[in-house]
Coordinates of C-alpha atoms in Angstrom, one line a residue:
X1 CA 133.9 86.6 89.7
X2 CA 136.9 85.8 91.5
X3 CA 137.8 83.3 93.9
X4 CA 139.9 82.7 97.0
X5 CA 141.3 79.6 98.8
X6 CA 141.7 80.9 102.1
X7 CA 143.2 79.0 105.4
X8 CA 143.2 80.3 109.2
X9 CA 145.8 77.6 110.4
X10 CA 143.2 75.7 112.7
X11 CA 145.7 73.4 114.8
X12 CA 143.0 71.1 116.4
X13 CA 142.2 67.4 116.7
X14 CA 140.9 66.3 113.0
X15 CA 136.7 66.5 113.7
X16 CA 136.6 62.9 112.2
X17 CA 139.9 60.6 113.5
X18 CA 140.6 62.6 115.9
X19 CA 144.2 62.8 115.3
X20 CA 145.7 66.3 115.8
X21 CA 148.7 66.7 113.5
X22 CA 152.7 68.2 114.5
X23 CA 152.8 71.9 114.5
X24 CA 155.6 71.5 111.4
X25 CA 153.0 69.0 109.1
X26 CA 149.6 71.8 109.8
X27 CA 152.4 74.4 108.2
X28 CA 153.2 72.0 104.8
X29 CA 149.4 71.3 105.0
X30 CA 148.9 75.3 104.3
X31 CA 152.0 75.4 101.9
X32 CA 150.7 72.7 99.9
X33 CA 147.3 74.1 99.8
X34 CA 148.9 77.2 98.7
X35 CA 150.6 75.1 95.8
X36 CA 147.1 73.2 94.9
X37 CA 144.8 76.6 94.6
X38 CA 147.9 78.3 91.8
X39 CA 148.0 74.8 89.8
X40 CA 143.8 74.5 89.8
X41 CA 143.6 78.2 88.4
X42 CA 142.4 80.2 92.0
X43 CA 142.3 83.8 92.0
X44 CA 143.8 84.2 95.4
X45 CA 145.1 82.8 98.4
X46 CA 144.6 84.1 102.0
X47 CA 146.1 83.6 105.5
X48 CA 144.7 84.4 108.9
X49 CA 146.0 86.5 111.9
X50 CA 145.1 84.6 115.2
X51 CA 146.6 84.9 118.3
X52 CA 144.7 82.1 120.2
X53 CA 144.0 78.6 120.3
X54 CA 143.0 76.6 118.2
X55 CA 145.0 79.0 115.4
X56 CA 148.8 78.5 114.7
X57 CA 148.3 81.7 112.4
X58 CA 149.8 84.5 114.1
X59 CA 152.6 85.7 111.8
X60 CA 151.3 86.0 108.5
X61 CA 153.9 87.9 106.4
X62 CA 156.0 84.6 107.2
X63 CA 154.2 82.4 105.6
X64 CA 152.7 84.6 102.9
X65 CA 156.9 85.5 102.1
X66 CA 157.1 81.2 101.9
X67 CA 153.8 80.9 99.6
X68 CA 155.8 84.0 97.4
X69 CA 159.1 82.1 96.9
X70 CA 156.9 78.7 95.6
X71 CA 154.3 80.1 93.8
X72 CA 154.2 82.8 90.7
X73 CA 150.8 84.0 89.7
X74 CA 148.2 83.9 92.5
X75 CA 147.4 86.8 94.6
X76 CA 148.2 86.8 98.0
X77 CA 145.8 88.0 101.0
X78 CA 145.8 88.6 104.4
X79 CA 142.4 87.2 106.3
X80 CA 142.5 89.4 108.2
X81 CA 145.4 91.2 109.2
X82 CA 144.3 92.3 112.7
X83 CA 145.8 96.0 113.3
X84 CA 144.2 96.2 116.3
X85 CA 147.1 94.2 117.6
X86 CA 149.9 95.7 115.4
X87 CA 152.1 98.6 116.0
X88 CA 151.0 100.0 112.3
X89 CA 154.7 101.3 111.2
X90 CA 156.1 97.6 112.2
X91 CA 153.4 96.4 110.3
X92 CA 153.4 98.3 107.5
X93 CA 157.4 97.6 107.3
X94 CA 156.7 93.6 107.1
X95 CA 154.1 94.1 104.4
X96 CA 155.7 96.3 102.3
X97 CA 158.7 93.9 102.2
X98 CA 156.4 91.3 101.4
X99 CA 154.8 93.0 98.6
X100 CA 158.3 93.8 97.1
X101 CA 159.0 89.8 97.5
X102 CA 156.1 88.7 95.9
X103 CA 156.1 91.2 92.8
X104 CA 153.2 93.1 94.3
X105 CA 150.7 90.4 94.5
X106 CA 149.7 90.9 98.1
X107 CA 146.4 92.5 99.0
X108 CA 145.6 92.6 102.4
X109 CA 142.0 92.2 104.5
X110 CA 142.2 94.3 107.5
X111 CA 140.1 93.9 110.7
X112 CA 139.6 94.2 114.1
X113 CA 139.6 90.3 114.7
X114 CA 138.0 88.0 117.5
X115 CA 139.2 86.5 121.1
X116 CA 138.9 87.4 124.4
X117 CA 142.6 85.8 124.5
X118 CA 143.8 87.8 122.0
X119 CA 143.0 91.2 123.1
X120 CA 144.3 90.2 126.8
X121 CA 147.2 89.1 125.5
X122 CA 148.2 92.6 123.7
X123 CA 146.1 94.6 126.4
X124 CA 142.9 95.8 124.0
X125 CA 139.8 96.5 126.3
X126 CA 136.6 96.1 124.6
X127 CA 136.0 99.6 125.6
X128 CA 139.1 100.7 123.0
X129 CA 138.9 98.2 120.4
X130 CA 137.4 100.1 117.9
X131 CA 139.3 103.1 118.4
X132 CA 142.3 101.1 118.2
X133 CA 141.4 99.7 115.0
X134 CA 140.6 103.4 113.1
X135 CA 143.5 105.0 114.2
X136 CA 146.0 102.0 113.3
X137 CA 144.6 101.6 109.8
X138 CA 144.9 105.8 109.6
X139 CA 148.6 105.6 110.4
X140 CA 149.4 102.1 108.3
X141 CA 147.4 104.0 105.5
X142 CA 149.5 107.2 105.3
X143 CA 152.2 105.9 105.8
X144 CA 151.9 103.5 102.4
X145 CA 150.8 106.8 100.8
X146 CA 153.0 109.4 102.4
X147 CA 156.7 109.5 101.9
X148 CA 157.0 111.5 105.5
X149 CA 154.2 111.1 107.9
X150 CA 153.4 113.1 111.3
X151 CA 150.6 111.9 113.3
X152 CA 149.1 112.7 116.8
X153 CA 148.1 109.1 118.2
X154 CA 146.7 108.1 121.1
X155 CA 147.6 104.0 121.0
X156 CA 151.5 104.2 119.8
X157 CA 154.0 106.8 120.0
X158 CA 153.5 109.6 117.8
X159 CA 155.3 110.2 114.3
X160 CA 157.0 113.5 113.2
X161 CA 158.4 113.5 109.7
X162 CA 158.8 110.0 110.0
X163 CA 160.2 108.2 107.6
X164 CA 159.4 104.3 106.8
X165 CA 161.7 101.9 105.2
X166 CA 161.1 100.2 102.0
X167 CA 158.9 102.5 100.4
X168 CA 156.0 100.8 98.7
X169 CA 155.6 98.6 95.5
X170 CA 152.2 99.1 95.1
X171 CA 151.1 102.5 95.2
X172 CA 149.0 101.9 97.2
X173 CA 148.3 98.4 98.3
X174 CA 144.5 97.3 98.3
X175 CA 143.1 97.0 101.5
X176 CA 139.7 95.2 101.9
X177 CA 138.2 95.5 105.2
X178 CA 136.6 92.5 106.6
X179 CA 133.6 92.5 108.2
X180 CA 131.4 89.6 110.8
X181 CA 128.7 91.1 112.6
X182 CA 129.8 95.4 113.5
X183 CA 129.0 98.1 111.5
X184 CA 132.2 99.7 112.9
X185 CA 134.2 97.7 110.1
X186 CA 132.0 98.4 107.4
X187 CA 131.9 101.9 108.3
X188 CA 135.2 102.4 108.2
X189 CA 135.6 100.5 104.6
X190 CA 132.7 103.2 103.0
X191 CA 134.7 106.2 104.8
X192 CA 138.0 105.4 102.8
X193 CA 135.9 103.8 99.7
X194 CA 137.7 100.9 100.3
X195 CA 136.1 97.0 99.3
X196 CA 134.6 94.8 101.8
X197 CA 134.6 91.5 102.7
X198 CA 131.9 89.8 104.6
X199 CA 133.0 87.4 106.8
X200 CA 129.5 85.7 106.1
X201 CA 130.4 82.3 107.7
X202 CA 129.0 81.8 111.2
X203 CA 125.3 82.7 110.2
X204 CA 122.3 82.8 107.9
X205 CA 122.7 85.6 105.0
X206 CA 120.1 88.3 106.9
X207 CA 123.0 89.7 109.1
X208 CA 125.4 89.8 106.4
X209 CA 123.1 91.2 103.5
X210 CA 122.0 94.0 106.2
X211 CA 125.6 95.1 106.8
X212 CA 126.4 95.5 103.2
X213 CA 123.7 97.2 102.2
X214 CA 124.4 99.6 104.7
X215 CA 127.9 99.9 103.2
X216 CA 126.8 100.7 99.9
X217 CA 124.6 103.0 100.9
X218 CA 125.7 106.4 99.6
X219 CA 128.1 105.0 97.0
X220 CA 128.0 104.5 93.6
X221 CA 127.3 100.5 93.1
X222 CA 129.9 100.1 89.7
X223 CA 132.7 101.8 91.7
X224 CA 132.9 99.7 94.9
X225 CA 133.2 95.9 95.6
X226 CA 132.5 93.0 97.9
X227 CA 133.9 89.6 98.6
X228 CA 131.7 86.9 101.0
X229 CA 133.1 84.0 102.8
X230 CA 132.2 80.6 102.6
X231 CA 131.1 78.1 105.8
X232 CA 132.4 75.1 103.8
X233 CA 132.6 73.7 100.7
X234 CA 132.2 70.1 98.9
X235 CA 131.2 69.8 95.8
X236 CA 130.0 65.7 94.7
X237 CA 128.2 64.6 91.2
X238 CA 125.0 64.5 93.4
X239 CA 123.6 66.5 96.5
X240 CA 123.5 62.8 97.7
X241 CA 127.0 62.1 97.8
X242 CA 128.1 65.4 98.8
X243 CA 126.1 65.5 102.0
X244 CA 127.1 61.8 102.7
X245 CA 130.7 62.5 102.4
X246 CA 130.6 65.4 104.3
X247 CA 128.0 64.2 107.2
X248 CA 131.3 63.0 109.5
X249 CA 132.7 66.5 108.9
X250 CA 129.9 68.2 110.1
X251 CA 129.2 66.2 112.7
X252 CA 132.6 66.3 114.3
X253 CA 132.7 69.8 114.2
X254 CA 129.4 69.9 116.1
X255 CA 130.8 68.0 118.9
X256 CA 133.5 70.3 119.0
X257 CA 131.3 73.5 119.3
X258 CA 129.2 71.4 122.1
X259 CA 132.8 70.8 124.2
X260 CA 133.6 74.2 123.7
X261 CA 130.1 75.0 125.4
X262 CA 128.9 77.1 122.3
X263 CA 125.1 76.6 120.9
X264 CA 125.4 75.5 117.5
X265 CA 123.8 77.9 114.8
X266 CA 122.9 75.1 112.2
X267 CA 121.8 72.1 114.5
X268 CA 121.7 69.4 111.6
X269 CA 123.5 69.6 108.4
X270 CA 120.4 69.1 106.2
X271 CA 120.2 72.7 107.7
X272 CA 123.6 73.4 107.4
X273 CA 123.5 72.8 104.1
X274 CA 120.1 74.7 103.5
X275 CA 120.5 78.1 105.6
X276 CA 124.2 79.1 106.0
X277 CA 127.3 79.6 103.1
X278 CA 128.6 76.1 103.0
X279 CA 128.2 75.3 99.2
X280 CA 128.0 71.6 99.8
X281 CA 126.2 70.0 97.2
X282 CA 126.2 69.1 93.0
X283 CA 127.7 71.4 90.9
X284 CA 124.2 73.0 89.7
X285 CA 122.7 73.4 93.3
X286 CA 126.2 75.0 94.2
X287 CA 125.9 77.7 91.3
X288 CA 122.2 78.3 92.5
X289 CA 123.3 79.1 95.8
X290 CA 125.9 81.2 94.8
X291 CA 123.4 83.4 92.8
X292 CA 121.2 83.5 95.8
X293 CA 123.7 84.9 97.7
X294 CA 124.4 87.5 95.2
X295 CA 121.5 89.0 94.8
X296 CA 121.5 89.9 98.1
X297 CA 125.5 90.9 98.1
X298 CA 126.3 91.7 95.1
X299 CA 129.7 90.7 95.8
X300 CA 131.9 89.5 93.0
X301 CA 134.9 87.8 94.9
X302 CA 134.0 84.5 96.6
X303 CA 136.6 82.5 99.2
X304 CA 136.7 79.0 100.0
X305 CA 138.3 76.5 102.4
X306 CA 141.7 75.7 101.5
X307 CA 142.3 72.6 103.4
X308 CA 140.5 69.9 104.0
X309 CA 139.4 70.3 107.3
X310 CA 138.1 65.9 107.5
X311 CA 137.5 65.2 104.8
X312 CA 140.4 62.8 102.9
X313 CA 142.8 65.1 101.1
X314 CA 141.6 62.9 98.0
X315 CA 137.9 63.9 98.5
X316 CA 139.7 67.7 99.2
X317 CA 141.2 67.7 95.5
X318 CA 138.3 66.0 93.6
X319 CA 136.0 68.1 95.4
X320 CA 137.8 71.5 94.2
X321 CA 138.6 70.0 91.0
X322 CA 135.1 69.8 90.4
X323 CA 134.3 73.3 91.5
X324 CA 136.6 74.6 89.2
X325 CA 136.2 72.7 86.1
X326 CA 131.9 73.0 86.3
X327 CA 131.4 75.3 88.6
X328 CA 133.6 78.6 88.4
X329 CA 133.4 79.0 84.9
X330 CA 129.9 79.2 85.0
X331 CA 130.1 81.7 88.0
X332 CA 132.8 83.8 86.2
X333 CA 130.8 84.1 83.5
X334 CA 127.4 84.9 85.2
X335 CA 128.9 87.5 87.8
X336 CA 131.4 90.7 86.5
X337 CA 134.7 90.9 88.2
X338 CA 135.8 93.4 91.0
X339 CA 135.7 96.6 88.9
X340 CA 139.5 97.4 89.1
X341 CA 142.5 95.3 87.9
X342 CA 143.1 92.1 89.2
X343 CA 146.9 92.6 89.4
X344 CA 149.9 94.8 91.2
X345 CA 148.6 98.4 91.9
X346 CA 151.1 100.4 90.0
X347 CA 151.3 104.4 89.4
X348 CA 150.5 105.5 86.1
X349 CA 153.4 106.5 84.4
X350 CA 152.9 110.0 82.9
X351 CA 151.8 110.4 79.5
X352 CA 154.6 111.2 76.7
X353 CA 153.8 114.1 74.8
X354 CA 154.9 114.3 71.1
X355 CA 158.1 116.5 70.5
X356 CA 157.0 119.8 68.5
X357 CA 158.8 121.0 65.4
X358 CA 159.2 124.6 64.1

C-alpha cells in the first residue's frame, strides 16, 4: 500500500483558537507539510483545485512547481485538478512543464469538483457540467498522447493539427479520477481504464464501496487500482488519548458546519470515530479500520491530512510519526501496491537486437 499526505489549502479561522492565519503563513504551512511527508517516508503529496472560500488552492501547478524545487523523491498529485474549469490545452501546457520540473513525479487526480461559486464564477451550469468534464479530459488526454491533435469541441475552440508546447515527460502521465458521490466520474475512469480515487470523506463507506464496485465491474481486478480518502487522522498510544486530543478538533469543526447551516453527518465524535474514514485511534484499531475499509475497496493507495487542521503542530508530527513507524509498515505489508510502477511513466526503449555474423 501506498500512502498520500494531501492538503486542500483550507484558509479558515483554526476550529479550536479561532485564529485564522496570513494568506503568506497557510502557503509555508502547505510547503512545510510538503517537506515533513518526503522526510517521514510518504508516498505522495497532493494539492487541491478550489476556486471558493474557504480554499486558497486555486493554482496548483504553482505550488506543486515550489514543493518540486524543495523536495526530491515524493510523488506529486493533484487533488483534484478540476478540468471542468480549465481550458484543457492551457492546462495541459502548465502540467507538462511541471512534470518536466519535477523529473516526472507528478500524477494528477482529475475531477469535476464542488461549489456553486465555482461553477458561477467560470459560467458551468449544472445542466453542462458533466459534459464539460468528458470532453476536457478527451482533449487534455490526446493531446499528452498525440504529437498533433484535431478535435471538434463544443466548450473551447476547436483544434486542427494543433500542436502543444513542451511535449511530454511522461508518456503518458497517470491520471486518477476522483470520485465523491456521481457515477459520472467513475464511469468515465472505467471507459479510459484509468485508476480511481474515492473521495470517501464526507460519509459512511456504503456510498463509496457502491461506486467502486460499479467501477470494477467488467474489469479485470489485478489490472486496475483504487486509492480512498481519509476524514481525519490522529493516531495516540491509546484510543483514549487519541479521541481526547482530538475532541476540540472535532468539535470546532462541528460548529463550523452548524454556522454554515449544514446538518452534520457524524453528530458526536464517538460516531465520528466509529462510522466515517477518520483513523483516529491506537495504532492497532487504526490498522483494523484500514482493513475494514479494504475489504470493501480494495484500494491500495490511502491519503491523509497533511496539516494539522487544530490540533498543535507537535501533536501533528508525533501523530504521523506514529503512523508511520507502527502503522504503515504493517499496512504495506498486509495490502499489495498499485499494480504498475510507483515512479515517472517513461516509454520503453526498443529492444537491441544482437548484430548477426556471416
Amino acid at each position: 500500500m501506498k500512502f498520500l499526505a494531501i492538503t486542500l489549502i483550507v484558509h479558515a479561522p483554526d476550529p479550536v483558537t479561532g485564529v485564522r492565519k496570513p494568506t503568506g503563513e497557510r502557503f509555508r504551512e502547505v510547503i512545510a507539510g510538503a517537506l515533513l511527508a518526503e522526510e517521514l517516508g510518504f508516498d505522495g503529496f497532493g494539492v487541491g483545485e478550489r476556486h471558493e472560500r474557504p480554499f486558497i488552492s486555486s493554482s496548483p501547478p504553482v505550488v506543486l512547481s515550489h514543493i518540486a524545487a524543495l523536495t526530491k523523491r515524493i510523488r506529486l498529485f493533484t487533488a483534484v485538478t478540476t478540468l471542468i474549469l480549465l481550458d484543457p490545452v492551457r492546462a495541459y501546457e502548465d502540467y507538462a512543464t511541471l512534470d518536466h520540473l519535477s523529473g516526472g513525479r507528478l500524477e494528477l487526480i482529475t475531477g469535476k469538483g464542488n461549489g456553486a461559486a465555482q461553477r458561477e464564477l467560470f459560467h458551468v451550469t449544472p445542466e453542462d457540467q458533466w459534459e464539460r468534464n468528458a470532453e476536457s479530459y478527451e482533449v487534455f488526454r490526446r493531446i499528452w498522447r498525440q504529437d498533433k491533435v484535431t478535435a471538434r469541441t463544443r466548450f473551447r475552440p476547436e483544434l486542427t493539427d494543433a500542436e502543444v508546447w513542451p511535449r511530454p515527460l511522461q508518456q503518458p502521465i497517470r491520471v486518477w479520477h476522483g470520485s465523491a458521490t456521481s457515477k459520472e466520474s467513475v464511469d468515465l475512469a472505467a471507459r479510459y481504464g484509468d485508476p480511481l480515487f474515492s473521495a470517501n470523506v464526507t460519509n459512511p463507506i456504503g456510498p463509496y464501496a457502491e461506486l467502486i464496485r460499479h467501477y470494477r465491474y467488467g474489469h479485470d481486478p489485478a489490472g486496475i487500482a483504487v486509492g480512498a480518502g481519509t476524514a481525519g487522522i490522529y493516531v495516540a498510544r491509546t484510543s483514549q488519548e487519541a479521541i481526547a486530543t482530538y475532541r476540540p478538533v472535532f468539535e470546532g469543526n462541528l460548529a463550523f458546519q452548524k454556522r454554515l447551516g449544514l446538518e452534520p453527518v457524524f453528530p458526536t465524535i464517538e460516531d465520528f470515530v466509529d462510522r466515517s474514514s477518520a483513523l483516529i485511534g491506537s495504532p492497532r484499531q487504526i490498522i483494523d479500520k484500514v482493513h475494514r475499509y479494504h475489504e470493501q475497496f480494495g484500494h491500495t493507495v490511502l491519503h491523509l491530512h497533511a496539516e494539522a487542521g487544530g490540533l498543535t503542530e507537535a501533536q501533528h508530527r508525533d501523530s504521523l510519526e506514529l503512523f508511520q513507524s507502527e502503522v504503515a509498515p504493517v499496512l504495506r505489508r498486509g495490502i499489495p501496491d498499485p499494480p504498475f510502477a510507483w515512479g515517472p511513466v517513461l516509454p520503453t526503449p526498443p529492444i537491441q537486437e544482437e548484430p548477426t555474423h556471416a
